[in-house]
Every structure is written in structure tokens, then in C-alpha cells.
């Protein structure tokens, strides 16, 4: 299960319709690097989901 599938399951939202594929890549890339700062391109809602998870 990737990050977007996880968010879809937990939040019950179609995350792909909310943010661009580029932003999805940036989220996953930042998580792989162990970064806590989410790229500014990502919506605040997604940042909240990630912090909650």
C-alpha cells in the first residue's frame, strides 16, 4: 500500500482528485528522506493527514 492508498483508506477521500501527481511524488519523496517539512505545493489538508498518520 502506498501513501495515497493509505490516505484513501483512512480518510475516505479520493486524494488523487485533490492534489497533483507532482505533489504526491513530493510527499512520498520527503517521507522517504525522513523530512518533516511538507513541500509548499501540497495542500494543508494533506499535510494534516500526514502529520496525523
PDB file of C-alpha atoms in Angstrom:
ATOM      1  CA  UNK A   1       0.000   0.000   0.000  1.00  0.00           C
ATOM      2  CA  UNK A   2       1.417   3.368  -0.983  1.00  0.00           C
ATOM      3  CA  UNK A   3       0.817   6.677   0.759  1.00  0.00           C
ATOM      4  CA  UNK A   4      -2.110   7.695  -1.437  1.00  0.00           C
ATOM      5  CA  UNK A   5      -3.852   4.346  -0.985  1.00  0.00           C
ATOM      6  CA  UNK A   6      -3.330   4.717   2.764  1.00  0.00           C
ATOM      7  CA  UNK A   7      -4.883   8.189   2.771  1.00  0.00           C
ATOM      8  CA  UNK A   8      -7.778   6.978   0.610  1.00  0.00           C
ATOM      9  CA  UNK A   9      -8.442   4.163   3.068  1.00  0.00           C
ATOM     10  CA  UNK A  10      -8.119   6.133   6.294  1.00  0.00           C
ATOM     11  CA  UNK A  11      -9.654   9.411   5.227  1.00  0.00           C
ATOM     12  CA  UNK A  12     -12.143   8.061   2.718  1.00  0.00           C
ATOM     13  CA  UNK A  13     -11.235  10.684   0.139  1.00  0.00           C
ATOM     14  CA  UNK A  14     -10.103  10.450  -3.440  1.00  0.00           C
ATOM     15  CA  UNK A  15      -6.788  12.127  -2.741  1.00  0.00           C
ATOM     16  CA  UNK A  16      -5.741  11.933  -6.386  1.00  0.00           C
ATOM     17  CA  UNK A  17      -8.528  14.359  -7.258  1.00  0.00           C
ATOM     18  CA  UNK A  18      -7.360  16.810  -4.589  1.00  0.00           C
ATOM     19  CA  UNK A  19      -3.653  17.161  -5.347  1.00  0.00           C
ATOM     20  CA  UNK A  20      -1.450  16.860  -8.405  1.00  0.00           C
ATOM     21  CA  UNK A  21       0.665  13.817  -9.177  1.00  0.00           C
ATOM     22  CA  UNK A  22       3.716  16.045  -8.736  1.00  0.00           C
ATOM     23  CA  UNK A  23       2.667  16.830  -5.176  1.00  0.00           C
ATOM     24  CA  UNK A  24       2.141  13.123  -4.485  1.00  0.00           C
ATOM     25  CA  UNK A  25       5.687  12.453  -5.620  1.00  0.00           C
ATOM     26  CA  UNK A  26       6.997  15.251  -3.406  1.00  0.00           C
ATOM     27  CA  UNK A  27       5.152  13.859  -0.362  1.00  0.00           C
ATOM     28  CA  UNK A  28       6.482  10.337  -0.894  1.00  0.00           C
ATOM     29  CA  UNK A  29       9.978  11.614  -1.648  1.00  0.00           C
ATOM     30  CA  UNK A  30      10.016  13.745   1.508  1.00  0.00           C
ATOM     31  CA  UNK A  31       8.789  10.833   3.622  1.00  0.00           C
ATOM     32  CA  UNK A  32      11.480   8.554   2.196  1.00  0.00           C
ATOM     33  CA  UNK A  33      14.105  11.131   3.117  1.00  0.00           C
ATOM     34  CA  UNK A  34      12.678  11.365   6.621  1.00  0.00           C
ATOM     35  CA  UNK A  35      11.725  15.003   6.151  1.00  0.00           C
ATOM     36  CA  UNK A  36       9.043  16.517   8.349  1.00  0.00           C
ATOM     37  CA  UNK A  37       8.612  19.650   6.268  1.00  0.00           C
ATOM     38  CA  UNK A  38       5.995  19.140   3.573  1.00  0.00           C
ATOM     39  CA  UNK A  39       6.544  20.881   0.267  1.00  0.00           C
ATOM     40  CA  UNK A  40       4.630  24.163  -0.088  1.00  0.00           C
ATOM     41  CA  UNK A  41       2.865  22.835  -3.183  1.00  0.00           C
ATOM     42  CA  UNK A  42       0.955  20.315  -1.095  1.00  0.00           C
ATOM     43  CA  UNK A  43      -2.403  21.365   0.296  1.00  0.00           C
ATOM     44  CA  UNK A  44      -2.766  21.980   4.037  1.00  0.00           C
ATOM     45  CA  UNK A  45      -5.351  19.187   4.230  1.00  0.00           C
ATOM     46  CA  UNK A  46      -2.853  16.628   3.012  1.00  0.00           C
ATOM     47  CA  UNK A  47      -0.226  17.981   5.415  1.00  0.00           C
ATOM     48  CA  UNK A  48      -2.675  17.476   8.279  1.00  0.00           C
ATOM     49  CA  UNK A  49      -3.364  13.891   7.158  1.00  0.00           C
ATOM     50  CA  UNK A  50       0.350  13.128   7.067  1.00  0.00           C
ATOM     51  CA  UNK A  51       1.002  14.666  10.486  1.00  0.00           C
ATOM     52  CA  UNK A  52      -1.962  12.707  11.881  1.00  0.00           C
ATOM     53  CA  UNK A  53      -0.736   9.443  10.363  1.00  0.00           C
TER      54      UNK A  53
END
